[in-house]
Amino acid sequence: MEVMPSRPQVQIIDSPIPSPNDDQVLIRVVVSGCNPKDWKLPGMMPDTPPLNQGDDIAGIVEKVGSRVWEFKPGDRVAAFHEMLTPHGSWAEYAVAWQHTTFHIPKETSFEEAAALPLAAMTAALGLFSRLGLPEPWVKAVSDEERQNTPLVIYGASSAVGYYALQLAKRSNIHPLICIAGRAGGERIAPLLDQNKGDVLIDYREGEQAVVEGIKKALNGRPLLHALDAVSEKGTPEHLAQVLSQPVKKGDKELRAKATFVLFGKMGVPDFVDQSTTLVGSVHQDEKDFGYVWYRYMARGLQEGWFKAQRTEVLPGGLASVQEGLERLKDGKASAVKYVYRIQETEGVERSEE
C-alpha cells in the first residue's frame, strides 16, 4: 500500500513479505489504524517517493528477530511502526521494532488495539517528557501536589487528548481543564472528577468563553502546564491568554510549559517554554520511554483503567484507506479513529485469527 505525495491518493501494489532484522518483529496485520499525519506528511514532503504511511499495527506475530525475547509467533500484539520507513501497517504483513511492540490482553480487540500506538504514545510523551509531569509511579511527588497541578488538555476528545486525559488521571493530576466540542459531553465528561476541580469547556462557545472558563477553573492558581492536541485554528492563541508568568517556589523559578502536536512557533509568550511532541522520538533518543510506557499501557488495558479511542471500521480493508485519508483531511473524524480490517481487502487470503 503506497500513498502518493501530491494529495491523498492511494495505490494497492503486490509486495514481497518483509523480513525482520535481529531486533524487529514481523506481524501479520489484522487491523491497521489511520492518523492525520498519514495525509499531511505526503503533502509536506512532495519529493519523497510514495510510501506505506500506516504506523498503527494490531495483529499476530509471524516471525521474530534473533535478539527478540518478549515475543513469539502466535502472540497477539499491537505495535508502532517506525514512521517513513518501509513495511508499514497498510499491508498483510508489517515490521516493528521490539521496543515499540506490546502484548494486548485477550479482552482487547484488534480494532481497539489498532487505535492505540501512535496517538497514545504521543499523549504520554506530551505529558511526561515534554511537560515534565510526574509519572504515576513517582513517589517523590505527593498526592496533594499532584491534585494542585492544573492541566489544560485542548482537544480532549481527539485521540491524543482522550489518551492524555486517561494518563493524567492515572497520575492523579488535577484539576483537568478539558476543552472539546460536541463529543465532549458523551466521551469526556464521564471521566472527569468535579470534586477535584475537573471541568469540561465547549470550544464552540467561542474564544472568550474558553478563556474565561479556563480562568474560572484555575480559581486563582497559576497555569503552568498545557497540552494542545489541536495546535491550530486559534488554540495556541487561547492558551497564550491564560498561561502564567514564571512562579517563584522557594529558590526555584517555575516556568509555564506548553506542548503542541504541530510544528512552528505557536504564538505563546516568550516566558512559556514551548515544545513540539514528536512521537517518532521513541524510535530515536527516547527508546526507553517508549519501551516502558507501551508496557504500562498494556497493563492499563488489562486492568481496565486505560481504554482505546472509539473506532470506526471502514469497510473493504485497504481499499478504504483512500476514503479514510480524505475524511481526515476534510475534518470529518470527530472523536473517532478510522481502522481497516486487512482481510476485508479483495484478494487477501482469509485466515483464522
mmCIF file of C-alpha atoms in Angstrom:
data_model
loop_
_atom_site.group_PDB
_atom_site.id
_atom_site.type_symbol
_atom_site.label_atom_id
_atom_site.label_comp_id
_atom_site.label_asym_id
_atom_site.label_seq_id
_atom_site.Cartn_x
_atom_site.Cartn_y
_atom_site.Cartn_z
ATOM 1 C CA MET A 1 0.000 0.000 0.000
ATOM 2 C CA GLU A 2 1.501 3.336 -1.070
ATOM 3 C CA VAL A 3 0.305 6.927 -0.682
ATOM 4 C CA MET A 4 1.168 9.335 -3.472
ATOM 5 C CA PRO A 5 2.687 12.663 -2.337
ATOM 6 C CA SER A 6 0.605 15.214 -4.278
ATOM 7 C CA ARG A 7 -2.666 14.541 -2.438
ATOM 8 C CA PRO A 8 -4.271 11.673 -0.529
ATOM 9 C CA GLN A 9 -4.087 9.206 -3.406
ATOM 10 C CA VAL A 10 -3.685 5.511 -2.712
ATOM 11 C CA GLN A 11 -2.469 2.648 -4.846
ATOM 12 C CA ILE A 12 -2.508 -1.015 -3.802
ATOM 13 C CA ILE A 13 0.513 -2.962 -5.026
ATOM 14 C CA ASP A 14 1.823 -6.504 -4.599
ATOM 15 C CA SER A 15 4.936 -6.649 -2.424
ATOM 16 C CA PRO A 16 7.058 -9.486 -1.008
ATOM 17 C CA ILE A 17 6.651 -10.397 2.654
ATOM 18 C CA PRO A 18 9.344 -8.449 4.562
ATOM 19 C CA SER A 19 11.865 -9.996 6.922
ATOM 20 C CA PRO A 20 12.540 -8.535 10.373
ATOM 21 C CA ASN A 21 16.068 -7.692 11.437
ATOM 22 C CA ASP A 22 17.522 -9.028 14.674
ATOM 23 C CA ASP A 23 15.584 -6.532 16.838
ATOM 24 C CA GLN A 24 12.322 -6.490 14.942
ATOM 25 C CA VAL A 25 9.049 -8.370 14.836
ATOM 26 C CA LEU A 26 7.158 -9.410 11.716
ATOM 27 C CA ILE A 27 3.424 -9.075 12.348
ATOM 28 C CA ARG A 28 0.525 -10.404 10.313
ATOM 29 C CA VAL A 29 -1.672 -7.337 10.375
ATOM 30 C CA VAL A 30 -5.268 -7.970 11.389
ATOM 31 C CA VAL A 31 -6.316 -4.331 11.802
ATOM 32 C CA SER A 32 -4.467 -1.120 10.954
ATOM 33 C CA GLY A 33 -5.173 2.400 12.141
ATOM 34 C CA CYS A 34 -5.122 5.745 10.351
ATOM 35 C CA ASN A 35 -3.773 9.097 11.587
ATOM 36 C CA PRO A 36 -3.897 12.729 10.406
ATOM 37 C CA LYS A 37 -0.170 12.659 9.661
ATOM 38 C CA ASP A 38 -0.902 9.990 7.016
ATOM 39 C CA TRP A 39 -2.287 12.605 4.652
ATOM 40 C CA LYS A 40 -0.247 15.554 5.935
ATOM 41 C CA LEU A 41 3.259 14.147 5.518
ATOM 42 C CA PRO A 42 2.981 13.324 1.792
ATOM 43 C CA GLY A 43 1.908 16.913 1.149
ATOM 44 C CA MET A 44 4.746 18.278 3.274
ATOM 45 C CA MET A 45 7.296 16.056 1.510
ATOM 46 C CA PRO A 46 6.277 16.128 -2.158
ATOM 47 C CA ASP A 47 9.686 14.926 -3.386
ATOM 48 C CA THR A 48 9.579 11.773 -1.246
ATOM 49 C CA PRO A 49 8.698 8.612 -3.205
ATOM 50 C CA PRO A 50 5.311 7.041 -2.439
ATOM 51 C CA LEU A 51 5.366 5.179 0.846
ATOM 52 C CA ASN A 52 3.183 2.961 3.016
ATOM 53 C CA GLN A 53 2.207 5.523 5.684
ATOM 54 C CA GLY A 54 0.445 3.118 8.049
ATOM 55 C CA ASP A 55 2.020 3.069 11.515
ATOM 56 C CA ASP A 56 -0.650 1.608 13.829
ATOM 57 C CA ILE A 57 -0.366 -2.183 13.833
ATOM 58 C CA ALA A 58 -2.596 -4.734 15.542
ATOM 59 C CA GLY A 59 -2.140 -8.379 14.691
ATOM 60 C CA ILE A 60 -0.368 -11.656 15.317
ATOM 61 C CA VAL A 61 3.368 -12.217 15.496
ATOM 62 C CA GLU A 62 4.557 -14.174 12.480
ATOM 63 C CA LYS A 63 8.324 -14.149 12.983
ATOM 64 C CA VAL A 64 10.855 -12.564 15.327
ATOM 65 C CA GLY A 65 14.475 -11.465 15.012
ATOM 66 C CA SER A 66 17.301 -13.298 16.740
ATOM 67 C CA ARG A 67 17.524 -10.807 19.632
ATOM 68 C CA VAL A 68 13.786 -10.569 20.279
ATOM 69 C CA TRP A 69 12.955 -12.153 23.636
ATOM 70 C CA GLU A 70 9.488 -10.936 24.659
ATOM 71 C CA PHE A 71 7.520 -12.198 21.684
ATOM 72 C CA LYS A 72 6.972 -15.430 19.785
ATOM 73 C CA PRO A 73 4.919 -16.440 16.755
ATOM 74 C CA GLY A 74 1.222 -16.517 17.575
ATOM 75 C CA ASP A 75 1.275 -13.696 20.132
ATOM 76 C CA ARG A 76 -1.457 -11.048 19.915
ATOM 77 C CA VAL A 77 0.272 -7.679 19.776
ATOM 78 C CA ALA A 78 -0.001 -4.035 18.856
ATOM 79 C CA ALA A 79 2.948 -2.014 17.619
ATOM 80 C CA PHE A 80 4.081 1.397 16.459
ATOM 81 C CA HIS A 81 5.810 1.102 13.097
ATOM 82 C CA GLU A 82 8.742 3.452 12.560
ATOM 83 C CA MET A 83 7.435 6.360 10.503
ATOM 84 C CA LEU A 84 8.741 6.982 6.981
ATOM 85 C CA THR A 85 10.365 3.559 6.772
ATOM 86 C CA PRO A 86 9.276 0.578 4.647
ATOM 87 C CA HIS A 87 6.858 -2.189 5.683
ATOM 88 C CA GLY A 88 4.126 -0.148 7.331
ATOM 89 C CA SER A 89 0.771 -1.369 8.600
ATOM 90 C CA TRP A 90 -1.304 -0.909 5.439
ATOM 91 C CA ALA A 91 -0.366 -4.379 4.314
ATOM 92 C CA GLU A 92 -0.855 -8.042 5.133
ATOM 93 C CA TYR A 93 2.491 -8.070 6.970
ATOM 94 C CA ALA A 94 4.283 -5.237 8.740
ATOM 95 C CA VAL A 95 7.529 -4.823 10.646
ATOM 96 C CA ALA A 96 8.021 -3.131 14.025
ATOM 97 C CA TRP A 97 10.884 -2.768 16.474
ATOM 98 C CA GLN A 98 10.535 -4.928 19.554
ATOM 99 C CA HIS A 99 10.661 -1.946 21.937
ATOM 100 C CA THR A 100 7.553 -0.390 20.316
ATOM 101 C CA THR A 101 5.659 -3.684 20.236
ATOM 102 C CA PHE A 102 3.480 -4.763 23.157
ATOM 103 C CA HIS A 103 1.165 -7.606 24.095
ATOM 104 C CA ILE A 104 -2.565 -6.933 24.128
ATOM 105 C CA PRO A 105 -4.921 -8.625 26.604
ATOM 106 C CA LYS A 106 -7.391 -11.176 25.281
ATOM 107 C CA GLU A 107 -10.209 -8.781 26.243
ATOM 108 C CA THR A 108 -8.825 -6.105 23.892
ATOM 109 C CA SER A 109 -9.985 -6.401 20.287
ATOM 110 C CA PHE A 110 -7.649 -5.865 17.366
ATOM 111 C CA GLU A 111 -9.791 -2.878 16.376
ATOM 112 C CA GLU A 112 -9.222 -1.285 19.780
ATOM 113 C CA ALA A 113 -5.528 -2.122 19.734
ATOM 114 C CA ALA A 114 -5.061 -0.511 16.319
ATOM 115 C CA ALA A 115 -6.333 2.785 17.754
ATOM 116 C CA LEU A 116 -3.553 2.998 20.327
ATOM 117 C CA PRO A 117 0.120 3.002 19.293
ATOM 118 C CA LEU A 118 0.800 6.410 17.702
ATOM 119 C CA ALA A 119 -1.773 8.566 19.477
ATOM 120 C CA ALA A 120 -1.406 7.036 22.944
ATOM 121 C CA MET A 121 2.371 7.377 22.877
ATOM 122 C CA THR A 122 2.051 10.980 21.689
ATOM 123 C CA ALA A 123 -0.073 11.657 24.767
ATOM 124 C CA ALA A 124 2.423 10.018 27.116
ATOM 125 C CA LEU A 125 5.357 11.905 25.616
ATOM 126 C CA GLY A 126 3.481 15.190 25.802
ATOM 127 C CA LEU A 127 2.540 14.831 29.446
ATOM 128 C CA PHE A 128 5.576 13.214 30.986
ATOM 129 C CA SER A 129 8.513 14.021 28.707
ATOM 130 C CA ARG A 130 7.643 17.461 27.298
ATOM 131 C CA LEU A 131 5.598 18.909 30.173
ATOM 132 C CA GLY A 132 7.565 17.046 32.846
ATOM 133 C CA LEU A 133 4.522 15.989 34.853
ATOM 134 C CA PRO A 134 5.147 13.244 37.439
ATOM 135 C CA GLU A 135 4.515 9.726 36.221
ATOM 136 C CA PRO A 136 2.086 7.570 38.213
ATOM 137 C CA TRP A 137 4.805 5.562 39.959
ATOM 138 C CA VAL A 138 6.941 8.520 41.094
ATOM 139 C CA LYS A 139 6.774 8.616 44.907
ATOM 140 C CA ALA A 140 8.640 11.893 45.370
ATOM 141 C CA VAL A 141 5.556 13.910 44.383
ATOM 142 C CA SER A 142 2.691 13.856 46.894
ATOM 143 C CA ASP A 143 -0.987 13.447 46.068
ATOM 144 C CA GLU A 144 -1.581 16.939 47.437
ATOM 145 C CA GLU A 145 0.888 18.423 44.970
ATOM 146 C CA ARG A 146 -0.455 16.374 42.075
ATOM 147 C CA GLN A 147 -4.008 17.485 42.828
ATOM 148 C CA ASN A 148 -2.923 21.098 42.780
ATOM 149 C CA THR A 149 -1.384 20.961 39.292
ATOM 150 C CA PRO A 150 -3.858 22.440 36.811
ATOM 151 C CA LEU A 151 -3.513 20.931 33.326
ATOM 152 C CA VAL A 152 -5.246 22.140 30.194
ATOM 153 C CA ILE A 153 -5.910 19.482 27.563
ATOM 154 C CA TYR A 154 -7.035 21.257 24.408
ATOM 155 C CA GLY A 155 -8.810 18.856 22.076
ATOM 156 C CA ALA A 156 -9.666 16.383 24.814
ATOM 157 C CA SER A 157 -11.951 14.321 22.565
ATOM 158 C CA SER A 158 -9.258 13.845 19.911
ATOM 159 C CA ALA A 159 -7.302 10.593 20.047
ATOM 160 C CA VAL A 160 -4.258 12.239 21.650
ATOM 161 C CA GLY A 161 -6.410 14.275 24.023
ATOM 162 C CA TYR A 162 -8.510 11.282 25.064
ATOM 163 C CA TYR A 163 -5.413 9.279 25.948
ATOM 164 C CA ALA A 164 -3.792 12.253 27.671
ATOM 165 C CA LEU A 165 -6.862 12.607 29.887
ATOM 166 C CA GLN A 166 -6.706 8.974 30.970
ATOM 167 C CA LEU A 167 -2.959 9.048 31.624
ATOM 168 C CA ALA A 168 -3.155 12.319 33.561
ATOM 169 C CA LYS A 169 -5.927 10.819 35.700
ATOM 170 C CA ARG A 170 -3.801 7.769 36.338
ATOM 171 C CA SER A 171 -1.074 10.109 37.583
ATOM 172 C CA ASN A 172 -3.639 11.884 39.809
ATOM 173 C CA ILE A 173 -3.113 15.244 38.076
ATOM 174 C CA HIS A 174 -5.929 17.718 38.814
ATOM 175 C CA PRO A 175 -7.734 19.881 38.058
ATOM 176 C CA LEU A 176 -8.046 18.681 34.474
ATOM 177 C CA ILE A 177 -9.334 21.502 32.303
ATOM 178 C CA CYS A 178 -10.574 19.778 29.168
ATOM 179 C CA ILE A 179 -11.608 21.637 26.037
ATOM 180 C CA ALA A 180 -13.678 19.752 23.481
ATOM 181 C CA GLY A 181 -16.653 20.083 21.148
ATOM 182 C CA ARG A 182 -19.815 18.086 20.585
ATOM 183 C CA ALA A 183 -18.233 14.779 21.627
ATOM 184 C CA GLY A 184 -17.168 16.160 24.999
ATOM 185 C CA GLY A 185 -20.387 15.524 26.856
ATOM 186 C CA GLU A 186 -20.535 11.875 25.823
ATOM 187 C CA ARG A 187 -16.869 10.898 25.868
ATOM 188 C CA ILE A 188 -15.041 13.288 28.199
ATOM 189 C CA ALA A 189 -17.420 14.438 30.927
ATOM 190 C CA PRO A 190 -17.854 10.932 32.450
ATOM 191 C CA LEU A 191 -14.089 10.705 33.000
ATOM 192 C CA LEU A 192 -13.823 13.946 34.954
ATOM 193 C CA ASP A 193 -13.859 14.332 38.732
ATOM 194 C CA GLN A 194 -15.685 17.506 39.688
ATOM 195 C CA ASN A 195 -14.669 17.020 43.316
ATOM 196 C CA LYS A 196 -11.078 17.599 42.231
ATOM 197 C CA GLY A 197 -11.946 20.623 40.116
ATOM 198 C CA ASP A 198 -12.038 18.956 36.708
ATOM 199 C CA VAL A 199 -14.104 20.811 34.116
ATOM 200 C CA LEU A 200 -15.219 20.467 30.517
ATOM 201 C CA ILE A 201 -15.273 23.587 28.346
ATOM 202 C CA ASP A 202 -17.027 23.666 24.956
ATOM 203 C CA TYR A 203 -14.854 25.452 22.402
ATOM 204 C CA ARG A 204 -17.914 26.029 20.206
ATOM 205 C CA GLU A 205 -18.969 28.791 22.596
ATOM 206 C CA GLY A 206 -16.117 30.933 21.303
ATOM 207 C CA GLU A 207 -12.730 32.264 22.337
ATOM 208 C CA GLN A 208 -13.921 34.455 25.201
ATOM 209 C CA ALA A 209 -15.911 31.612 26.766
ATOM 210 C CA VAL A 210 -12.905 29.267 26.521
ATOM 211 C CA VAL A 211 -10.517 31.774 28.087
ATOM 212 C CA GLU A 212 -12.932 32.738 30.859
ATOM 213 C CA GLY A 213 -13.770 29.095 31.501
ATOM 214 C CA ILE A 214 -10.101 28.246 31.974
ATOM 215 C CA LYS A 215 -9.577 31.195 34.313
ATOM 216 C CA LYS A 216 -12.589 30.199 36.386
ATOM 217 C CA ALA A 217 -11.351 26.616 36.682
ATOM 218 C CA LEU A 218 -7.918 27.837 37.781
ATOM 219 C CA ASN A 219 -9.537 29.675 40.685
ATOM 220 C CA GLY A 220 -6.523 31.933 41.129
ATOM 221 C CA ARG A 221 -3.894 29.231 40.654
ATOM 222 C CA PRO A 222 -1.179 29.627 38.014
ATOM 223 C CA LEU A 223 -1.433 27.589 34.822
ATOM 224 C CA LEU A 224 1.971 26.027 34.179
ATOM 225 C CA HIS A 225 1.019 23.033 32.016
ATOM 226 C CA ALA A 226 -0.909 22.763 28.759
ATOM 227 C CA LEU A 227 -1.115 20.022 26.142
ATOM 228 C CA ASP A 228 -2.606 21.232 22.867
ATOM 229 C CA ALA A 229 -3.750 18.233 20.825
ATOM 230 C CA VAL A 230 -5.165 20.572 18.155
ATOM 231 C CA SER A 231 -2.435 23.213 17.726
ATOM 232 C CA GLU A 232 -4.260 25.216 15.055
ATOM 233 C CA LYS A 233 -7.400 27.264 14.413
ATOM 234 C CA GLY A 234 -6.700 29.638 17.290
ATOM 235 C CA THR A 235 -5.988 27.152 20.074
ATOM 236 C CA PRO A 236 -2.446 28.416 20.795
ATOM 237 C CA GLU A 237 -3.747 31.974 20.961
ATOM 238 C CA HIS A 238 -6.329 30.934 23.529
ATOM 239 C CA LEU A 239 -3.616 29.331 25.661
ATOM 240 C CA ALA A 240 -1.452 32.433 25.328
ATOM 241 C CA GLN A 241 -4.073 34.356 27.311
ATOM 242 C CA VAL A 242 -4.067 32.002 30.292
ATOM 243 C CA LEU A 243 -0.566 30.521 30.653
ATOM 244 C CA SER A 244 1.129 32.051 33.675
ATOM 245 C CA GLN A 245 4.179 34.173 34.156
ATOM 246 C CA PRO A 246 7.090 32.413 35.947
ATOM 247 C CA VAL A 247 6.249 31.477 39.523
ATOM 248 C CA LYS A 248 8.686 31.561 42.448
ATOM 249 C CA LYS A 249 8.773 28.406 44.569
ATOM 250 C CA GLY A 250 11.482 28.639 47.205
ATOM 251 C CA ASP A 251 14.712 29.277 45.372
ATOM 252 C CA LYS A 252 13.300 27.948 42.099
ATOM 253 C CA GLU A 253 11.500 29.694 39.280
ATOM 254 C CA LEU A 254 8.767 27.604 37.686
ATOM 255 C CA ARG A 255 8.085 28.418 34.040
ATOM 256 C CA ALA A 256 4.906 27.547 32.191
ATOM 257 C CA LYS A 257 5.205 24.768 29.632
ATOM 258 C CA ALA A 258 3.026 24.173 26.597
ATOM 259 C CA THR A 259 3.442 21.336 24.141
ATOM 260 C CA PHE A 260 1.903 21.135 20.680
ATOM 261 C CA VAL A 261 1.376 18.370 18.138
ATOM 262 C CA LEU A 262 2.262 20.532 15.129
ATOM 263 C CA PHE A 263 5.469 22.282 14.103
ATOM 264 C CA GLY A 264 6.021 26.011 14.189
ATOM 265 C CA LYS A 265 6.057 28.997 16.508
ATOM 266 C CA MET A 266 2.672 28.874 18.150
ATOM 267 C CA GLY A 267 2.367 32.427 19.364
ATOM 268 C CA VAL A 268 2.573 31.777 23.077
ATOM 269 C CA PRO A 269 4.527 34.338 25.132
ATOM 270 C CA ASP A 270 8.302 34.090 25.411
ATOM 271 C CA PHE A 271 8.027 33.315 29.114
ATOM 272 C CA VAL A 272 6.377 29.989 28.161
ATOM 273 C CA ASP A 273 8.598 27.014 27.330
ATOM 274 C CA GLN A 274 7.140 25.750 24.072
ATOM 275 C CA SER A 275 7.789 22.279 22.652
ATOM 276 C CA THR A 276 6.534 20.018 19.899
ATOM 277 C CA THR A 277 5.602 16.470 20.821
ATOM 278 C CA LEU A 278 7.049 14.239 18.126
ATOM 279 C CA VAL A 279 6.094 10.613 18.631
ATOM 280 C CA GLY A 280 8.899 9.439 16.375
ATOM 281 C CA SER A 281 11.326 10.175 19.210
ATOM 282 C CA VAL A 282 10.591 6.712 20.648
ATOM 283 C CA HIS A 283 12.451 5.335 17.638
ATOM 284 C CA GLN A 284 15.347 7.705 18.291
ATOM 285 C CA ASP A 285 16.519 9.168 21.597
ATOM 286 C CA GLU A 286 13.517 8.146 23.737
ATOM 287 C CA LYS A 287 13.514 4.391 23.149
ATOM 288 C CA ASP A 288 13.465 3.623 26.866
ATOM 289 C CA PHE A 289 10.468 5.898 27.365
ATOM 290 C CA GLY A 290 8.574 4.112 24.597
ATOM 291 C CA TYR A 291 9.515 0.673 25.901
ATOM 292 C CA VAL A 292 8.282 1.360 29.428
ATOM 293 C CA TRP A 293 5.124 3.233 28.517
ATOM 294 C CA TYR A 294 3.856 0.736 25.936
ATOM 295 C CA ARG A 295 4.067 -1.991 28.533
ATOM 296 C CA TYR A 296 2.397 0.176 31.151
ATOM 297 C CA MET A 297 -0.427 0.935 28.723
ATOM 298 C CA ALA A 298 -0.877 -2.786 28.079
ATOM 299 C CA ARG A 299 -1.235 -3.272 31.822
ATOM 300 C CA GLY A 300 -3.792 -0.461 31.855
ATOM 301 C CA LEU A 301 -5.813 -2.233 29.166
ATOM 302 C CA GLN A 302 -5.831 -5.419 31.209
ATOM 303 C CA GLU A 303 -6.762 -3.652 34.448
ATOM 304 C CA GLY A 304 -9.403 -1.502 32.773
ATOM 305 C CA TRP A 305 -8.193 1.996 33.646
ATOM 306 C CA PHE A 306 -6.929 2.608 30.097
ATOM 307 C CA LYS A 307 -9.270 2.324 27.131
ATOM 308 C CA ALA A 308 -8.955 2.799 23.391
ATOM 309 C CA GLN A 309 -10.471 5.652 21.487
ATOM 310 C CA ARG A 310 -13.775 4.822 19.794
ATOM 311 C CA THR A 311 -13.147 3.208 16.411
ATOM 312 C CA GLU A 312 -14.995 3.065 13.117
ATOM 313 C CA VAL A 313 -14.164 0.237 10.732
ATOM 314 C CA LEU A 314 -14.141 1.446 7.142
ATOM 315 C CA PRO A 315 -15.305 -1.499 5.020
ATOM 316 C CA GLY A 316 -13.218 -3.021 2.274
ATOM 317 C CA GLY A 317 -9.901 -3.204 4.069
ATOM 318 C CA LEU A 318 -7.063 -1.480 2.240
ATOM 319 C CA ALA A 319 -9.456 -0.342 -0.471
ATOM 320 C CA SER A 320 -10.864 2.146 2.069
ATOM 321 C CA VAL A 321 -7.559 3.784 3.001
ATOM 322 C CA GLN A 322 -8.248 6.439 0.378
ATOM 323 C CA GLU A 323 -11.604 7.240 1.966
ATOM 324 C CA GLY A 324 -10.056 7.391 5.430
ATOM 325 C CA LEU A 325 -7.408 9.864 4.329
ATOM 326 C CA GLU A 326 -9.982 12.066 2.643
ATOM 327 C CA ARG A 327 -12.231 12.037 5.706
ATOM 328 C CA LEU A 328 -9.316 13.043 7.925
ATOM 329 C CA LYS A 329 -8.260 15.783 5.511
ATOM 330 C CA ASP A 330 -11.821 17.141 5.387
ATOM 331 C CA GLY A 331 -12.079 17.151 9.192
ATOM 332 C CA LYS A 332 -14.901 14.616 9.300
ATOM 333 C CA ALA A 333 -13.429 12.495 12.105
ATOM 334 C CA SER A 334 -14.933 13.545 15.426
ATOM 335 C CA ALA A 335 -13.866 11.554 18.486
ATOM 336 C CA VAL A 336 -13.338 8.508 16.295
ATOM 337 C CA LYS A 337 -10.405 6.523 14.972
ATOM 338 C CA TYR A 338 -10.662 5.028 11.485
ATOM 339 C CA VAL A 339 -9.367 1.469 11.232
ATOM 340 C CA TYR A 340 -9.139 -1.143 8.472
ATOM 341 C CA ARG A 341 -9.538 -4.914 8.696
ATOM 342 C CA ILE A 342 -6.878 -6.171 6.325
ATOM 343 C CA GLN A 343 -8.679 -9.424 5.495
ATOM 344 C CA GLU A 344 -11.593 -7.451 4.078
ATOM 345 C CA THR A 345 -9.301 -6.381 1.227
ATOM 346 C CA GLU A 346 -10.257 -8.030 -2.046
ATOM 347 C CA GLY A 347 -7.786 -10.750 -2.956
ATOM 348 C CA VAL A 348 -6.363 -11.215 0.555
ATOM 349 C CA GLU A 349 -6.409 -14.802 1.739
ATOM 350 C CA ARG A 350 -8.697 -15.326 4.731
ATOM 351 C CA SER A 351 -7.205 -16.981 7.791
ATOM 352 C CA GLU A 352 -8.144 -17.742 11.390
ATOM 353 C CA GLU A 353 -7.147 -15.147 13.979
#
